[in-house]
mmCIF file of C-alpha atoms in Angstrom:
data_model
loop_
_atom_site.group_PDB
_atom_site.id
_atom_site.type_symbol
_atom_site.label_atom_id
_atom_site.label_comp_id
_atom_site.label_asym_id
_atom_site.label_seq_id
_atom_site.Cartn_x
_atom_site.Cartn_y
_atom_site.Cartn_z
ATOM 1 C CA MET A 19 -108.784 -5.950 31.094
ATOM 2 C CA LYS A 20 -110.175 -2.651 31.222
ATOM 3 C CA THR A 21 -111.108 -2.584 34.674
ATOM 4 C CA ARG A 22 -107.753 -3.827 35.810
ATOM 5 C CA GLY A 23 -106.079 -1.479 33.027
ATOM 6 C CA VAL A 24 -107.852 1.661 35.414
ATOM 7 C CA ILE A 25 -106.815 0.307 38.288
ATOM 8 C CA ALA A 26 -103.413 0.369 37.663
ATOM 9 C CA VAL A 27 -103.787 3.939 36.466
ATOM 10 C CA ILE A 28 -105.891 4.831 40.149
ATOM 11 C CA ILE A 29 -103.176 3.317 42.038
ATOM 12 C CA SER A 30 -100.766 4.285 40.476
ATOM 13 C CA PHE A 31 -102.234 8.188 39.786
ATOM 14 C CA THR A 32 -102.763 7.825 44.135
ATOM 15 C CA GLY A 33 -99.146 6.280 44.427
ATOM 16 C CA LEU A 34 -97.499 9.765 42.986
ATOM 17 C CA ILE A 35 -99.168 11.797 44.495
ATOM 18 C CA LEU A 36 -98.503 10.381 47.866
ATOM 19 C CA MET A 37 -94.651 10.732 46.352
ATOM 20 C CA SER A 38 -95.006 14.193 45.515
ATOM 21 C CA ALA A 39 -96.729 15.329 49.124
ATOM 22 C CA SER A 40 -93.773 12.891 51.093
ATOM 23 C CA GLU A 41 -91.597 15.094 49.045
ATOM 24 C CA ALA A 42 -92.930 17.936 49.678
ATOM 25 C CA ALA A 43 -92.914 17.593 53.925
ATOM 26 C CA ILE A 44 -89.271 15.942 53.611
ATOM 27 C CA ARG A 45 -86.387 19.455 53.811
ATOM 28 C CA GLN A 46 -83.460 17.197 53.383
ATOM 29 C CA LYS A 47 -82.991 13.101 53.251
ATOM 30 C CA GLN A 48 -79.123 11.408 52.410
ATOM 31 C CA ASP A 49 -78.013 7.814 52.339
ATOM 32 C CA ILE A 50 -74.367 7.817 53.311
ATOM 33 C CA LEU A 51 -72.473 5.170 53.283
ATOM 34 C CA SER A 52 -69.137 5.663 54.443
ATOM 35 C CA ARG A 53 -67.526 3.312 51.338
ATOM 36 C CA ASP A 54 -69.159 0.330 48.634
ATOM 37 C CA PHE A 55 -65.965 -1.316 48.609
ATOM 38 C CA GLY A 56 -62.975 -3.155 49.535
ATOM 39 C CA TYR A 57 -64.748 -4.650 52.725
ATOM 40 C CA VAL A 58 -63.738 -8.208 53.957
ATOM 41 C CA ILE A 59 -65.081 -10.651 56.517
ATOM 42 C CA GLY A 60 -66.002 -9.269 60.173
ATOM 43 C CA ASP A 61 -65.498 -5.384 58.966
ATOM 44 C CA ILE A 62 -68.451 -2.938 60.150
ATOM 45 C CA VAL A 63 -69.892 -1.533 57.499
ATOM 46 C CA LYS A 64 -71.650 2.087 58.538
ATOM 47 C CA ARG A 65 -74.441 3.497 57.370
ATOM 48 C CA LYS A 66 -76.244 6.920 57.945
ATOM 49 C CA ILE A 67 -79.794 8.173 57.358
ATOM 50 C CA ILE A 68 -79.769 12.127 57.774
ATOM 51 C CA LEU A 69 -84.121 13.579 57.208
ATOM 52 C CA GLU A 70 -84.839 16.759 57.805
ATOM 53 C CA ILE A 71 -88.970 17.200 58.379
ATOM 54 C CA GLU A 72 -90.577 19.717 58.039
ATOM 55 C CA HIS A 73 -93.270 21.362 60.966
ATOM 56 C CA PRO A 74 -95.869 19.646 61.787
ATOM 57 C CA HIS A 75 -94.568 16.278 59.973
ATOM 58 C CA THR A 76 -93.282 13.795 62.631
ATOM 59 C CA MET A 77 -91.085 10.503 62.148
ATOM 60 C CA SER A 78 -92.241 6.971 63.370
ATOM 61 C CA GLN A 79 -89.413 5.685 65.069
ATOM 62 C CA GLU A 80 -91.094 1.403 64.747
ATOM 63 C CA GLN A 81 -89.623 0.886 61.112
ATOM 64 C CA ILE A 82 -86.371 1.568 62.364
ATOM 65 C CA PRO A 83 -83.825 -1.036 61.968
ATOM 66 C CA LYS A 84 -83.484 -3.359 65.306
ATOM 67 C CA PRO A 85 -80.147 -4.990 65.332
ATOM 68 C CA GLY A 86 -80.264 -8.615 64.961
ATOM 69 C CA ARG A 87 -79.103 -10.817 61.660
ATOM 70 C CA ILE A 88 -80.397 -10.191 58.504
ATOM 71 C CA ASN A 89 -78.631 -13.750 56.226
ATOM 72 C CA ARG A 90 -76.407 -15.133 56.193
ATOM 73 C CA TRP A 91 -73.957 -12.280 54.848
ATOM 74 C CA LEU A 92 -74.894 -9.463 57.217
ATOM 75 C CA GLU A 93 -75.848 -8.665 61.056
ATOM 76 C CA LEU A 94 -76.902 -5.315 61.684
ATOM 77 C CA ARG A 95 -74.799 -4.341 65.228
ATOM 78 C CA ARG A 96 -76.263 -0.524 66.087
ATOM 79 C CA SER A 97 -79.097 1.290 65.694
ATOM 80 C CA ASP A 98 -79.473 5.010 67.021
ATOM 81 C CA VAL A 99 -81.075 7.572 66.070
ATOM 82 C CA GLN A 100 -80.692 11.956 67.502
ATOM 83 C CA ILE A 101 -83.157 13.832 66.178
ATOM 84 C CA LYS A 102 -83.314 17.837 67.346
ATOM 85 C CA SER A 103 -86.043 20.378 67.049
ATOM 86 C CA HIS A 104 -85.517 23.246 65.214
ATOM 87 C CA LYS A 105 -88.097 26.242 63.972
ATOM 88 C CA GLU A 106 -89.319 25.337 60.672
ATOM 89 C CA PHE A 107 -88.104 21.466 60.662
ATOM 90 C CA SER A 108 -86.937 18.639 63.240
ATOM 91 C CA ARG A 109 -83.838 16.241 62.227
ATOM 92 C CA TYR A 110 -83.455 12.959 62.096
ATOM 93 C CA GLN A 111 -80.448 11.238 62.241
ATOM 94 C CA ILE A 112 -80.040 7.090 61.987
ATOM 95 C CA GLU A 113 -76.969 5.574 62.881
ATOM 96 C CA LEU A 114 -77.092 2.136 61.628
ATOM 97 C CA GLU A 115 -73.299 -0.450 61.454
ATOM 98 C CA TYR A 116 -73.837 -3.309 59.873
ATOM 99 C CA GLN A 117 -70.723 -6.541 60.572
ATOM 100 C CA ILE A 118 -69.780 -8.950 57.579
ATOM 101 C CA PHE A 119 -69.998 -12.467 58.766
ATOM 102 C CA ASN A 120 -69.527 -14.599 55.292
ATOM 103 C CA SER A 121 -68.551 -14.476 51.836
ATOM 104 C CA GLU A 122 -68.568 -16.454 48.720
ATOM 105 C CA PRO A 123 -64.827 -16.751 47.158
ATOM 106 C CA GLY A 124 -63.721 -13.655 45.074
ATOM 107 C CA HIS A 125 -65.285 -10.643 44.932
ATOM 108 C CA THR A 126 -69.409 -10.660 45.959
ATOM 109 C CA GLU A 127 -71.775 -7.473 45.772
ATOM 110 C CA ILE A 128 -73.862 -7.719 48.115
ATOM 111 C CA PHE A 129 -76.931 -5.901 49.322
ATOM 112 C CA LEU A 130 -77.681 -3.919 52.339
ATOM 113 C CA PRO A 131 -81.482 -4.006 53.007
ATOM 114 C CA GLY A 132 -83.871 -0.822 52.450
ATOM 115 C CA PHE A 133 -86.667 0.476 54.282
ATOM 116 C CA ASP A 134 -89.093 2.518 54.301
ATOM 117 C CA LEU A 135 -89.868 5.443 57.430
ATOM 118 C CA TYR A 136 -92.940 6.345 58.228
ATOM 119 C CA ILE A 137 -94.205 10.405 58.135
ATOM 120 C CA THR A 138 -97.349 11.284 60.167
ATOM 121 C CA THR A 139 -99.833 14.324 60.023
ATOM 122 C CA SER A 140 -103.233 14.210 62.143
ATOM 123 C CA GLU A 141 -103.596 13.350 58.580
ATOM 124 C CA ARG A 142 -102.249 11.618 56.935
ATOM 125 C CA THR A 143 -98.908 8.971 56.692
ATOM 126 C CA LEU A 144 -96.419 9.314 53.861
ATOM 127 C CA PRO A 145 -93.404 6.882 53.003
ATOM 128 C CA ALA A 146 -90.170 7.776 53.147
ATOM 129 C CA VAL A 147 -88.008 4.929 50.939
ATOM 130 C CA PHE A 148 -84.752 3.925 51.299
ATOM 131 C CA HIS A 149 -83.492 1.002 48.376
ATOM 132 C CA ASP A 150 -81.072 -1.573 49.094
ATOM 133 C CA ARG A 151 -76.949 -0.096 49.014
ATOM 134 C CA PRO A 152 -75.254 -2.636 47.689
ATOM 135 C CA ILE A 153 -71.503 -2.595 49.026
ATOM 136 C CA ARG A 154 -68.748 -5.275 47.304
ATOM 137 C CA VAL A 155 -66.688 -8.023 49.381
ATOM 138 C CA MET A 156 -64.081 -9.435 49.190
ATOM 139 C CA SER A 157 -62.703 -12.761 50.441
ATOM 140 C CA ILE A 158 -58.977 -12.684 52.596
ATOM 141 C CA THR A 159 -57.474 -15.551 50.907
ATOM 142 C CA GLU A 160 -58.109 -17.662 47.083
ATOM 143 C CA ASP A 161 -60.763 -20.814 47.655
ATOM 144 C CA ASP A 162 -57.983 -23.717 46.720
ATOM 145 C CA PRO A 163 -54.586 -21.042 46.457
ATOM 146 C CA SER A 164 -52.622 -24.683 45.293
ATOM 147 C CA ARG A 165 -54.444 -24.310 41.746
ATOM 148 C CA SER A 166 -53.948 -20.287 41.310
ATOM 149 C CA LEU A 167 -50.990 -19.347 39.364
ATOM 150 C CA GLU A 168 -50.664 -15.965 41.538
ATOM 151 C CA PHE A 169 -50.174 -18.105 44.616
ATOM 152 C CA LEU A 170 -47.603 -20.615 43.627
ATOM 153 C CA ASP A 171 -46.644 -22.896 47.545
ATOM 154 C CA LEU A 172 -42.771 -21.341 48.512
ATOM 155 C CA GLN A 173 -41.664 -24.571 49.214
ATOM 156 C CA PRO A 174 -42.609 -28.120 48.367
ATOM 157 C CA PRO A 175 -44.345 -30.449 51.966
ATOM 158 C CA ILE A 176 -40.638 -31.807 54.168
ATOM 159 C CA SER A 177 -41.150 -33.995 56.064
ATOM 160 C CA PRO A 178 -40.176 -33.379 59.708
ATOM 161 C CA GLN A 179 -35.870 -34.205 60.914
ATOM 162 C CA PRO A 180 -36.157 -36.911 63.144
ATOM 163 C CA VAL A 181 -35.321 -35.342 66.831
ATOM 164 C CA SER A 182 -32.203 -35.992 68.189
ATOM 165 C CA GLU A 183 -31.876 -37.596 71.493
ATOM 166 C CA PHE A 184 -28.612 -37.107 73.042
ATOM 167 C CA SER A 185 -29.272 -33.489 73.523
ATOM 168 C CA GLY A 186 -31.960 -34.771 75.890
ATOM 169 C CA TRP A 187 -29.575 -37.113 77.965
ATOM 170 C CA ILE A 188 -27.158 -33.935 77.566
ATOM 171 C CA LYS A 189 -29.824 -31.506 78.962
ATOM 172 C CA LEU A 190 -30.161 -34.233 82.416
ATOM 173 C CA GLY A 191 -27.534 -34.109 82.891
ATOM 174 C CA PHE A 192 -27.477 -31.020 82.907
ATOM 175 C CA ALA A 193 -29.968 -30.346 84.927
ATOM 176 C CA VAL A 194 -29.381 -32.897 87.171
ATOM 177 C CA LEU A 195 -25.956 -31.844 88.657
ATOM 178 C CA GLY A 196 -27.220 -28.239 88.593
ATOM 179 C CA ILE A 197 -29.150 -30.303 91.143
ATOM 180 C CA CYS A 198 -26.129 -31.451 92.653
ATOM 181 C CA LEU A 199 -24.391 -28.780 93.252
ATOM 182 C CA SER A 200 -27.387 -26.646 94.524
ATOM 183 C CA LEU A 201 -28.197 -29.694 97.276
ATOM 184 C CA PHE A 202 -24.480 -29.764 98.414
ATOM 185 C CA LEU A 203 -24.027 -25.478 98.832
ATOM 186 C CA VAL A 204 -27.293 -26.594 100.771
ATOM 187 C CA VAL A 205 -25.485 -28.561 103.112
ATOM 188 C CA TYR A 206 -22.640 -26.879 103.307
ATOM 189 C CA VAL A 207 -23.850 -24.220 104.209
ATOM 190 C CA TYR A 208 -25.813 -25.394 106.670
ATOM 191 C CA THR A 209 -24.040 -28.208 108.611
ATOM 192 C CA VAL A 210 -19.957 -28.199 107.069
ATOM 193 C CA PHE A 211 -19.758 -24.659 106.855
ATOM 194 C CA PRO A 212 -21.018 -23.664 111.101
ATOM 195 C CA TRP A 213 -19.094 -26.758 111.588
ATOM 196 C CA ILE A 214 -16.079 -25.296 109.723
ATOM 197 C CA GLU A 215 -16.049 -21.810 112.138
ATOM 198 C CA ARG A 216 -16.021 -23.788 115.516
ATOM 199 C CA LEU A 217 -13.098 -25.801 114.099
ATOM 200 C CA ASN A 218 -11.610 -22.621 113.996
ATOM 201 C CA GLY A 219 -13.009 -21.002 116.659
ATOM 202 C CA PRO A 220 -11.247 -18.924 119.329
ATOM 203 C CA PHE A 221 -10.202 -20.950 122.085
ATOM 204 C CA ALA A 222 -9.421 -23.404 119.012
ATOM 205 C CA GLN A 223 -6.290 -21.176 117.803
ATOM 206 C CA ALA A 224 -5.297 -20.827 121.373
ATOM 207 C CA ALA A 225 -4.789 -24.391 121.777
ATOM 208 C CA ARG A 226 -2.429 -24.509 118.575
ATOM 209 C CA LYS A 227 -0.738 -22.152 119.961
ATOM 210 C CA ILE A 228 -0.216 -23.030 123.575
ATOM 211 C CA ARG A 229 0.895 -26.241 121.974
ATOM 212 C CA SER A 230 3.878 -24.953 119.761
ATOM 213 C CA LEU A 231 4.966 -23.402 123.152
ATOM 214 C CA ARG A 232 5.665 -26.857 124.326
ATOM 215 C CA LYS A 233 9.056 -26.840 123.372
ATOM 216 C CA SER A 234 10.394 -23.178 124.286
ATOM 217 C CA ALA A 235 12.797 -23.240 126.566
ATOM 218 C CA ASP A 236 11.635 -21.005 129.570
ATOM 219 C CA MET A 237 8.958 -22.735 130.406
ATOM 220 C CA LYS A 238 8.632 -19.954 132.842
ATOM 221 C CA ASP A 239 7.711 -17.452 129.990
ATOM 222 C CA ALA A 240 5.863 -19.661 127.974
ATOM 223 C CA SER A 241 3.278 -21.022 130.335
ATOM 224 C CA HIS A 242 2.550 -16.709 130.824
ATOM 225 C CA LYS A 243 2.152 -16.325 127.091
ATOM 226 C CA ALA A 244 -0.242 -19.798 127.103
ATOM 227 C CA LEU A 245 -2.439 -17.765 129.632
ATOM 228 C CA LYS A 246 -2.454 -14.829 127.700
ATOM 229 C CA HIS A 247 -3.504 -16.878 124.780
ATOM 230 C CA ILE A 248 -6.377 -18.290 126.661
ATOM 231 C CA HIS A 249 -7.534 -15.020 128.015
ATOM 232 C CA THR A 250 -7.543 -13.516 124.493
ATOM 233 C CA ALA A 251 -9.634 -16.462 123.669
ATOM 234 C CA PHE A 252 -11.798 -15.575 126.899
ATOM 235 C CA ASN A 253 -12.291 -11.905 125.620
ATOM 236 C CA GLN A 254 -12.793 -12.738 122.199
ATOM 237 C CA THR A 255 -15.849 -15.197 123.045
ATOM 238 C CA TYR A 256 -17.155 -12.852 125.449
ATOM 239 C CA GLY A 257 -16.750 -9.883 123.163
ATOM 240 C CA LYS A 258 -14.660 -7.475 125.694
ATOM 241 C CA VAL A 259 -12.103 -8.199 128.338
ATOM 242 C CA LEU A 260 -13.238 -11.047 130.370
ATOM 243 C CA LEU A 261 -12.361 -10.498 134.397
ATOM 244 C CA HIS A 262 -12.952 -12.730 137.683
ATOM 245 C CA ASP A 263 -15.717 -10.523 138.542
ATOM 246 C CA ASP A 264 -17.531 -10.673 135.346
ATOM 247 C CA LEU A 265 -17.716 -14.722 135.022
ATOM 248 C CA GLU A 266 -21.526 -14.474 136.283
ATOM 249 C CA MET A 267 -22.197 -12.973 133.258
ATOM 250 C CA PHE A 268 -19.829 -14.825 131.217
ATOM 251 C CA PHE A 269 -21.396 -17.602 132.141
ATOM 252 C CA GLN A 270 -25.368 -16.827 131.358
ATOM 253 C CA LYS A 271 -24.421 -15.338 128.030
ATOM 254 C CA GLN A 272 -22.176 -18.731 127.297
ATOM 255 C CA PRO A 273 -24.102 -21.169 129.483
ATOM 256 C CA ALA A 274 -21.725 -24.365 127.654
ATOM 257 C CA PHE A 275 -19.235 -22.994 129.874
ATOM 258 C CA LYS A 276 -20.956 -23.280 133.018
ATOM 259 C CA LYS A 277 -19.583 -27.413 132.726
ATOM 260 C CA LEU A 278 -16.739 -26.269 133.418
ATOM 261 C CA GLN A 279 -17.356 -23.295 136.181
ATOM 262 C CA GLN A 280 -14.683 -24.323 139.140
ATOM 263 C CA GLU A 281 -11.831 -25.247 136.308
ATOM 264 C CA LEU A 282 -12.530 -21.644 135.252
ATOM 265 C CA THR A 283 -13.546 -19.562 138.519
ATOM 266 C CA SER A 284 -9.461 -21.477 140.183
ATOM 267 C CA LEU A 285 -8.615 -20.314 136.191
ATOM 268 C CA PHE A 286 -9.257 -16.595 136.717
ATOM 269 C CA VAL A 287 -7.565 -16.801 140.335
ATOM 270 C CA TYR A 288 -4.873 -17.735 139.256
ATOM 271 C CA SER A 289 -3.923 -15.459 136.514
ATOM 272 C CA ARG A 290 -5.420 -12.710 139.120
ATOM 273 C CA ALA A 291 -2.922 -13.981 141.768
ATOM 274 C CA LEU A 292 -0.123 -14.230 138.571
ATOM 275 C CA PHE A 293 0.144 -11.172 137.181
ATOM 276 C CA PHE A 294 -1.886 -8.533 139.794
ATOM 277 C CA ASP A 295 -1.922 -10.142 143.967
ATOM 278 C CA GLU A 296 0.811 -13.010 143.529
ATOM 279 C CA PRO A 297 4.322 -12.739 141.785
ATOM 280 C CA GLU A 298 5.955 -15.718 143.783
ATOM 281 C CA THR A 299 2.587 -17.993 143.176
ATOM 282 C CA SER A 300 3.523 -21.556 142.184
ATOM 283 C CA GLU A 301 3.546 -21.645 137.916
ATOM 284 C CA ARG A 302 0.635 -23.609 136.237
ATOM 285 C CA THR A 303 2.652 -26.118 133.907
ATOM 286 C CA VAL A 304 1.803 -25.805 129.688
ATOM 287 C CA SER A 305 0.871 -29.063 129.317
ATOM 288 C CA GLU A 306 -1.768 -28.016 132.244
ATOM 289 C CA LEU A 307 -2.957 -24.856 130.677
ATOM 290 C CA LEU A 308 -3.379 -26.526 127.613
ATOM 291 C CA ASP A 309 -5.615 -29.279 129.527
ATOM 292 C CA ILE A 310 -7.496 -26.482 130.033
ATOM 293 C CA CYS A 311 -8.008 -25.197 126.812
ATOM 294 C CA ARG A 312 -8.594 -27.539 125.019
ATOM 295 C CA GLN A 313 -11.593 -28.584 127.094
ATOM 296 C CA CYS A 314 -12.921 -25.079 126.148
ATOM 297 C CA ARG A 315 -12.171 -25.912 122.584
ATOM 298 C CA ASP A 316 -14.384 -28.871 122.908
ATOM 299 C CA VAL A 317 -17.176 -26.620 124.214
ATOM 300 C CA GLU A 318 -16.639 -24.185 121.622
ATOM 301 C CA ARG A 319 -17.503 -26.982 119.587
ATOM 302 C CA GLY A 320 -20.422 -28.920 121.161
ATOM 303 C CA LEU A 321 -18.433 -31.759 121.869
ATOM 304 C CA LEU A 322 -18.654 -31.448 125.905
#
């Protein structure tokens, strides 16, 4: 028993000597937390270790905590060390970032694990002890809010209302109507509208005007007016004034009218003779001019 007591005294005395030597080598020692309370699951806890060591002592970096899972509560996400050397000492700054992964319901106290850093010289190794640091963690919600007087249900459970099928049919009807209108618009734009334009082309308008001249009392004047209506239709189709000498260019630009090349050439020869060369030439009747205009109208509509 006496031997064990002596050994314990020697060990204690040796520890005191090492601690005194360690404190003599350490110029400054700080263990700083951003805060030690008010954490919840997922929060980051930052811990900063500052150690200033007198020359010629140095600190071994092997004992600095490495990133990784620590326990069911914590994981060390980042571990960085910065070293600045001054004239009389070296400054070590260690930054540790822990993340909280779990907690008990209510308020829980968990501990950031302590560790020892070792200060070495050519002769000996001295410890610098950093103890566990407690922090307070709160749960985000109560374990069972329905059993707590502080967290009453905002409203009793209500079964969902049945969905009305009527509104669905209305939406379907509007959708079908929209599709039908869209199809009608497409058909109208690409088929009906061009056909309507062809129905009201220059020769169709001229034919309607000539048809109204058949009841005129002065047939000679009516024949001249009918011929002018036909020339107006040719000018509108050609894009400018069309003369007898321009017929070949007209047929190249409007090849569909080449089917009536003989009739149109004869018509332009008659027109030039009537208005410019031979005033006494035999008159064409309104009906004859109407037949030629109708043939041009059929070509215009793509029917001939």
